[in-house]
Amino acid sequence: MSVTICQSMGFVVSALGISGIIASTCMDQWSTQDLYNNPVTAVFNYQGLWRTCVRESSGFTECRGYFTILGLPAMFQAVRALMIVGIVLGILGLFVCIFALKCIRIGSMEDSAKANMTLTSGIMFIVAGLCAITGVSVFANMLVTNFWMSTANMYQGMQNIQTRYTFGSALFVGWVAGGLALIGGIMMCLACRGLIPEESHYKAVSYNASGRNISYRTAPYKVGSGYEPEVKTRKGPGYEEAPRSEDGRRSYPSKYDYV
């Protein structure tokens, strides 16, 4: 019962994590304009992985996508790739996990097969969570670096006012979602150990006795070594078999019979 609960909870937590990763990737507020030096402004800028948006004080919002790939920074494209890989692995892990649930019976599937599928889905969730956390952390590092560079340039040239960007809400959603996917994957791996049948831990070995050195006879039960010399009987023209007595024994002539 505990294995079923652990597996079901791992599936639910992982599903929430993958949903959060998808939502974080689609959100536009990965970086938002810093309003520390200019709290009152008519224009508010924020950017995402796929487009940049401008919101005016009147409530009108205009977004424009990135119409170039080569013009974007390499780290920015790496973040995109990590988030997409995390989403693909997470969705595949969910499909595998659905068929691996112990409460669902599909044909004559054995528990060992369900254990392997559970372990596979758990590894997929763990990798998906790590990809999401890594992608969000790389983007956050880019923001921190650009923020302090902009701040240094502003204090060196007091007349130049540059737009600085800080953490957006999508970063926090991505961190939480990656953590949930990671926890769900660990729970699935733990549930895999309870699904493995006990007899599968041991391999049966059969030993067959060699019949070359041991010979079995019906009656009497005599065991030979296999290397006994064969007894050959010679019957020639001058050979006569000794007569048998009434009790079945052979009677051989004595030396006095030839006198």
Short mmCIF file of C-alpha atoms in Angstrom, two decimals:
data_model
loop_
_atom_site.label_atom_id
_atom_site.label_comp_id
_atom_site.label_asym_id
_atom_site.label_seq_id
_atom_site.Cartn_x
_atom_site.Cartn_y
_atom_site.Cartn_z
CA MET A 1 0.00 0.00 0.00
CA SER A 2 2.86 2.37 0.83
CA VAL A 3 4.44 1.66 -2.57
CA THR A 4 1.21 2.62 -4.35
CA ILE A 5 0.92 5.84 -2.32
CA CYS A 6 4.56 6.76 -2.99
CA GLN A 7 4.15 6.08 -6.70
CA SER A 8 0.90 8.04 -6.95
CA MET A 9 2.30 11.00 -5.01
CA GLY A 10 5.40 10.98 -7.18
CA PHE A 11 3.23 11.07 -10.29
CA VAL A 12 1.13 13.97 -8.99
CA VAL A 13 4.14 16.01 -7.83
CA SER A 14 5.96 15.38 -11.11
CA ALA A 15 2.89 16.37 -13.13
CA LEU A 16 2.69 19.65 -11.20
CA GLY A 17 6.39 20.24 -11.81
CA ILE A 18 6.15 19.61 -15.55
CA SER A 19 3.11 21.87 -15.80
CA GLY A 20 5.06 24.60 -14.00
CA ILE A 21 8.01 24.18 -16.38
CA ILE A 22 5.69 24.58 -19.38
CA ALA A 23 4.07 27.65 -17.83
CA SER A 24 7.43 29.18 -16.97
CA THR A 25 8.73 28.66 -20.51
CA CYS A 26 5.67 30.34 -22.03
CA MET A 27 5.64 33.31 -19.65
CA ASP A 28 6.91 36.69 -20.82
CA GLN A 29 8.19 38.01 -17.51
CA TRP A 30 11.59 36.37 -17.31
CA SER A 31 13.16 39.78 -16.80
CA THR A 32 11.36 42.96 -15.73
CA GLN A 33 12.48 46.56 -15.73
CA ASP A 34 14.07 47.77 -12.51
CA LEU A 35 12.13 50.75 -11.15
CA TYR A 36 14.45 51.56 -8.24
CA ASN A 37 15.73 54.88 -9.63
CA ASN A 38 12.57 55.69 -11.57
CA PRO A 39 9.50 54.49 -9.65
CA VAL A 40 7.12 56.68 -11.70
CA THR A 41 7.27 55.85 -15.40
CA ALA A 42 4.84 55.83 -18.31
CA VAL A 43 6.40 52.74 -19.90
CA PHE A 44 7.21 49.41 -18.30
CA ASN A 45 9.38 46.86 -20.14
CA TYR A 46 9.63 43.13 -19.57
CA GLN A 47 11.11 40.30 -21.59
CA GLY A 48 10.63 36.57 -22.02
CA LEU A 49 12.29 33.76 -23.90
CA TRP A 50 10.25 34.33 -27.05
CA ARG A 51 9.28 38.00 -27.12
CA THR A 52 9.69 41.38 -25.46
CA CYS A 53 6.74 43.47 -24.28
CA VAL A 54 6.04 47.10 -23.42
CA ARG A 55 3.18 48.14 -21.16
CA GLU A 56 2.06 51.74 -21.04
CA SER A 57 0.43 53.54 -18.15
CA SER A 58 -2.86 53.57 -20.05
CA GLY A 59 -2.96 49.78 -19.85
CA PHE A 60 -2.07 49.10 -23.47
CA THR A 61 0.47 46.33 -23.92
CA GLU A 62 2.45 45.66 -27.07
CA CYS A 63 4.64 42.57 -27.55
CA ARG A 64 7.12 41.82 -30.27
CA GLY A 65 8.75 38.46 -30.88
CA TYR A 66 12.40 37.81 -31.53
CA PHE A 67 12.57 37.51 -35.29
CA THR A 68 16.15 36.33 -35.29
CA ILE A 69 18.03 33.33 -33.96
CA LEU A 70 21.61 34.11 -34.84
CA GLY A 71 21.35 37.59 -33.38
CA LEU A 72 20.54 36.29 -29.89
CA PRO A 73 23.28 35.56 -27.33
CA ALA A 74 24.52 31.97 -27.10
CA MET A 75 23.58 31.67 -23.43
CA PHE A 76 20.07 32.85 -24.23
CA GLN A 77 19.68 30.11 -26.84
CA ALA A 78 21.13 27.58 -24.38
CA VAL A 79 18.40 28.51 -21.88
CA ARG A 80 15.76 27.94 -24.54
CA ALA A 81 17.22 24.53 -25.38
CA LEU A 82 17.36 23.45 -21.73
CA MET A 83 13.75 24.39 -21.10
CA ILE A 84 12.56 22.59 -24.25
CA VAL A 85 14.52 19.45 -23.35
CA GLY A 86 13.02 19.54 -19.86
CA ILE A 87 9.49 19.79 -21.26
CA VAL A 88 10.00 16.93 -23.74
CA LEU A 89 11.51 14.61 -21.13
CA GLY A 90 8.80 15.51 -18.64
CA ILE A 91 5.96 14.75 -21.05
CA LEU A 92 7.53 11.44 -22.06
CA GLY A 93 8.02 10.58 -18.40
CA LEU A 94 4.36 11.27 -17.69
CA PHE A 95 3.23 8.91 -20.45
CA VAL A 96 5.56 6.17 -19.21
CA CYS A 97 4.49 6.73 -15.61
CA ILE A 98 0.78 6.38 -16.46
CA PHE A 99 1.33 2.83 -17.74
CA ALA A 100 3.64 2.04 -14.81
CA LEU A 101 1.13 2.89 -12.08
CA LYS A 102 0.41 -0.11 -9.88
CA CYS A 103 -3.29 0.75 -9.66
CA ILE A 104 -3.64 0.36 -13.45
CA ARG A 105 -3.55 -3.12 -14.95
CA ILE A 106 -2.75 -3.51 -18.64
CA GLY A 107 -3.00 -7.09 -19.85
CA SER A 108 -0.66 -9.50 -18.09
CA MET A 109 2.09 -6.98 -17.32
CA GLU A 110 4.35 -8.23 -14.53
CA ASP A 111 5.53 -6.21 -11.56
CA SER A 112 9.12 -6.35 -12.79
CA ALA A 113 8.11 -4.57 -16.02
CA LYS A 114 6.22 -1.93 -14.02
CA ALA A 115 9.29 -1.48 -11.81
CA ASN A 116 11.49 -0.82 -14.84
CA MET A 117 8.99 1.65 -16.27
CA THR A 118 8.71 3.42 -12.92
CA LEU A 119 12.48 3.76 -12.69
CA THR A 120 12.65 5.08 -16.27
CA SER A 121 9.99 7.72 -15.64
CA GLY A 122 11.68 8.73 -12.38
CA ILE A 123 15.00 9.29 -14.16
CA MET A 124 13.21 11.32 -16.84
CA PHE A 125 11.59 13.54 -14.19
CA ILE A 126 14.90 14.07 -12.43
CA VAL A 127 16.66 15.08 -15.66
CA ALA A 128 13.75 17.35 -16.62
CA GLY A 129 13.87 19.08 -13.24
CA LEU A 130 17.64 19.54 -13.48
CA CYS A 131 17.30 21.01 -16.99
CA ALA A 132 14.69 23.52 -15.79
CA ILE A 133 16.68 24.55 -12.72
CA THR A 134 19.86 24.89 -14.78
CA GLY A 135 18.17 26.96 -17.48
CA VAL A 136 16.55 29.34 -15.00
CA SER A 137 19.80 29.68 -13.03
CA VAL A 138 21.79 30.49 -16.18
CA PHE A 139 19.29 33.19 -17.15
CA ALA A 140 19.39 34.61 -13.63
CA ASN A 141 23.19 34.75 -13.79
CA MET A 142 22.93 36.67 -17.05
CA LEU A 143 20.56 39.16 -15.43
CA VAL A 144 22.84 39.68 -12.44
CA THR A 145 25.87 40.25 -14.66
CA ASN A 146 24.05 42.74 -16.92
CA PHE A 147 22.53 44.51 -13.90
CA TRP A 148 25.86 45.25 -12.26
CA MET A 149 27.48 46.20 -15.55
CA SER A 150 24.66 48.68 -16.21
CA THR A 151 24.96 50.02 -12.68
CA ALA A 152 28.70 50.56 -13.06
CA ASN A 153 28.22 52.36 -16.37
CA MET A 154 25.54 54.58 -14.85
CA TYR A 155 27.79 55.69 -11.99
CA GLN A 156 30.76 56.27 -14.29
CA GLY A 157 28.76 58.44 -16.69
CA MET A 158 26.10 60.17 -14.60
CA GLN A 159 24.33 61.58 -17.63
CA ASN A 160 23.57 58.20 -19.25
CA ILE A 161 20.47 56.51 -17.95
CA GLN A 162 20.30 52.82 -18.89
CA THR A 163 17.41 50.44 -18.46
CA ARG A 164 18.23 47.73 -15.94
CA TYR A 165 16.39 44.44 -15.66
CA THR A 166 15.81 42.30 -12.61
CA PHE A 167 14.28 38.91 -11.85
CA GLY A 168 10.82 38.28 -13.25
CA SER A 169 8.08 36.04 -11.91
CA ALA A 170 8.86 33.33 -14.50
CA LEU A 171 12.22 32.63 -12.85
CA PHE A 172 10.63 31.79 -9.50
CA VAL A 173 8.00 29.64 -11.19
CA GLY A 174 10.76 27.77 -13.02
CA TRP A 175 12.78 27.18 -9.84
CA VAL A 176 9.77 25.83 -7.95
CA ALA A 177 8.61 23.70 -10.89
CA GLY A 178 12.08 22.21 -11.38
CA GLY A 179 12.25 21.36 -7.70
CA LEU A 180 8.86 19.65 -7.81
CA ALA A 181 9.87 17.59 -10.85
CA LEU A 182 13.10 16.61 -9.10
CA ILE A 183 11.27 15.54 -5.92
CA GLY A 184 8.67 13.61 -7.93
CA GLY A 185 11.41 11.76 -9.81
CA ILE A 186 13.11 10.77 -6.56
CA MET A 187 9.81 9.46 -5.20
CA MET A 188 9.30 7.38 -8.34
CA CYS A 189 12.78 5.87 -7.99
CA LEU A 190 12.03 4.98 -4.36
CA ALA A 191 8.73 3.37 -5.36
CA CYS A 192 10.59 1.27 -7.94
CA ARG A 193 12.39 -0.66 -5.19
CA GLY A 194 9.09 -1.77 -3.67
CA LEU A 195 7.76 -3.02 -7.01
CA ILE A 196 10.64 -5.42 -7.66
CA PRO A 197 9.59 -8.95 -6.65
CA GLU A 198 11.80 -10.64 -4.09
CA GLU A 199 12.54 -13.72 -6.17
CA SER A 200 14.00 -11.59 -8.92
CA HIS A 201 16.96 -10.70 -6.70
CA TYR A 202 18.33 -14.25 -6.96
CA LYS A 203 19.30 -16.18 -10.03
CA ALA A 204 18.51 -19.88 -10.01
CA VAL A 205 21.42 -22.09 -11.05
CA SER A 206 20.87 -25.73 -11.95
CA TYR A 207 23.66 -28.25 -11.62
CA ASN A 208 23.58 -31.39 -13.77
CA ALA A 209 25.61 -34.37 -12.67
CA SER A 210 27.84 -35.79 -15.33
CA GLY A 211 26.85 -39.29 -16.33
CA ARG A 212 30.27 -40.08 -17.65
CA ASN A 213 31.82 -41.17 -14.38
CA ILE A 214 28.67 -42.56 -12.75
CA SER A 215 26.68 -45.40 -14.26
CA TYR A 216 23.24 -46.35 -13.00
CA ARG A 217 21.89 -49.88 -13.29
CA THR A 218 18.44 -51.17 -12.58
CA ALA A 219 19.22 -54.20 -10.43
CA PRO A 220 21.33 -54.60 -8.49
CA TYR A 221 22.14 -50.94 -7.82
CA LYS A 222 25.85 -50.92 -8.35
CA VAL A 223 27.85 -47.79 -8.93
CA GLY A 224 30.92 -48.14 -11.00
CA SER A 225 33.79 -45.80 -11.55
CA GLY A 226 33.56 -45.91 -15.30
CA TYR A 227 37.14 -47.03 -15.72
CA GLU A 228 36.70 -50.73 -14.94
CA PRO A 229 38.28 -53.05 -17.50
CA GLU A 230 35.91 -55.06 -19.56
CA VAL A 231 35.88 -58.78 -18.83
CA LYS A 232 36.22 -60.73 -22.00
CA THR A 233 35.31 -64.37 -22.16
CA ARG A 234 36.95 -66.61 -24.64
CA LYS A 235 35.14 -69.58 -26.05
CA GLY A 236 37.24 -71.77 -28.16
CA PRO A 237 36.92 -75.24 -29.56
CA GLY A 238 38.46 -76.78 -26.45
CA TYR A 239 36.41 -74.82 -24.03
CA GLU A 240 33.52 -76.38 -22.26
CA GLU A 241 31.31 -74.63 -19.82
CA ALA A 242 31.15 -76.19 -16.38
CA PRO A 243 27.84 -77.82 -15.55
CA ARG A 244 25.53 -76.22 -13.03
CA SER A 245 24.18 -77.85 -9.92
CA GLU A 246 20.62 -77.79 -8.74
CA ASP A 247 21.14 -74.58 -6.75
CA GLY A 248 22.50 -72.79 -9.82
CA ARG A 249 26.17 -72.96 -8.91
CA ARG A 250 28.82 -74.20 -11.30
CA SER A 251 30.59 -77.41 -10.44
CA TYR A 252 34.15 -77.70 -11.61
CA PRO A 253 35.91 -81.08 -11.93
CA SER A 254 38.60 -81.88 -9.43
CA LYS A 255 42.01 -83.33 -10.18
CA TYR A 256 40.82 -86.81 -9.22
CA ASP A 257 38.23 -86.77 -11.99
CA TYR A 258 40.96 -86.91 -14.60
CA VAL A 259 42.60 -90.04 -13.20
#
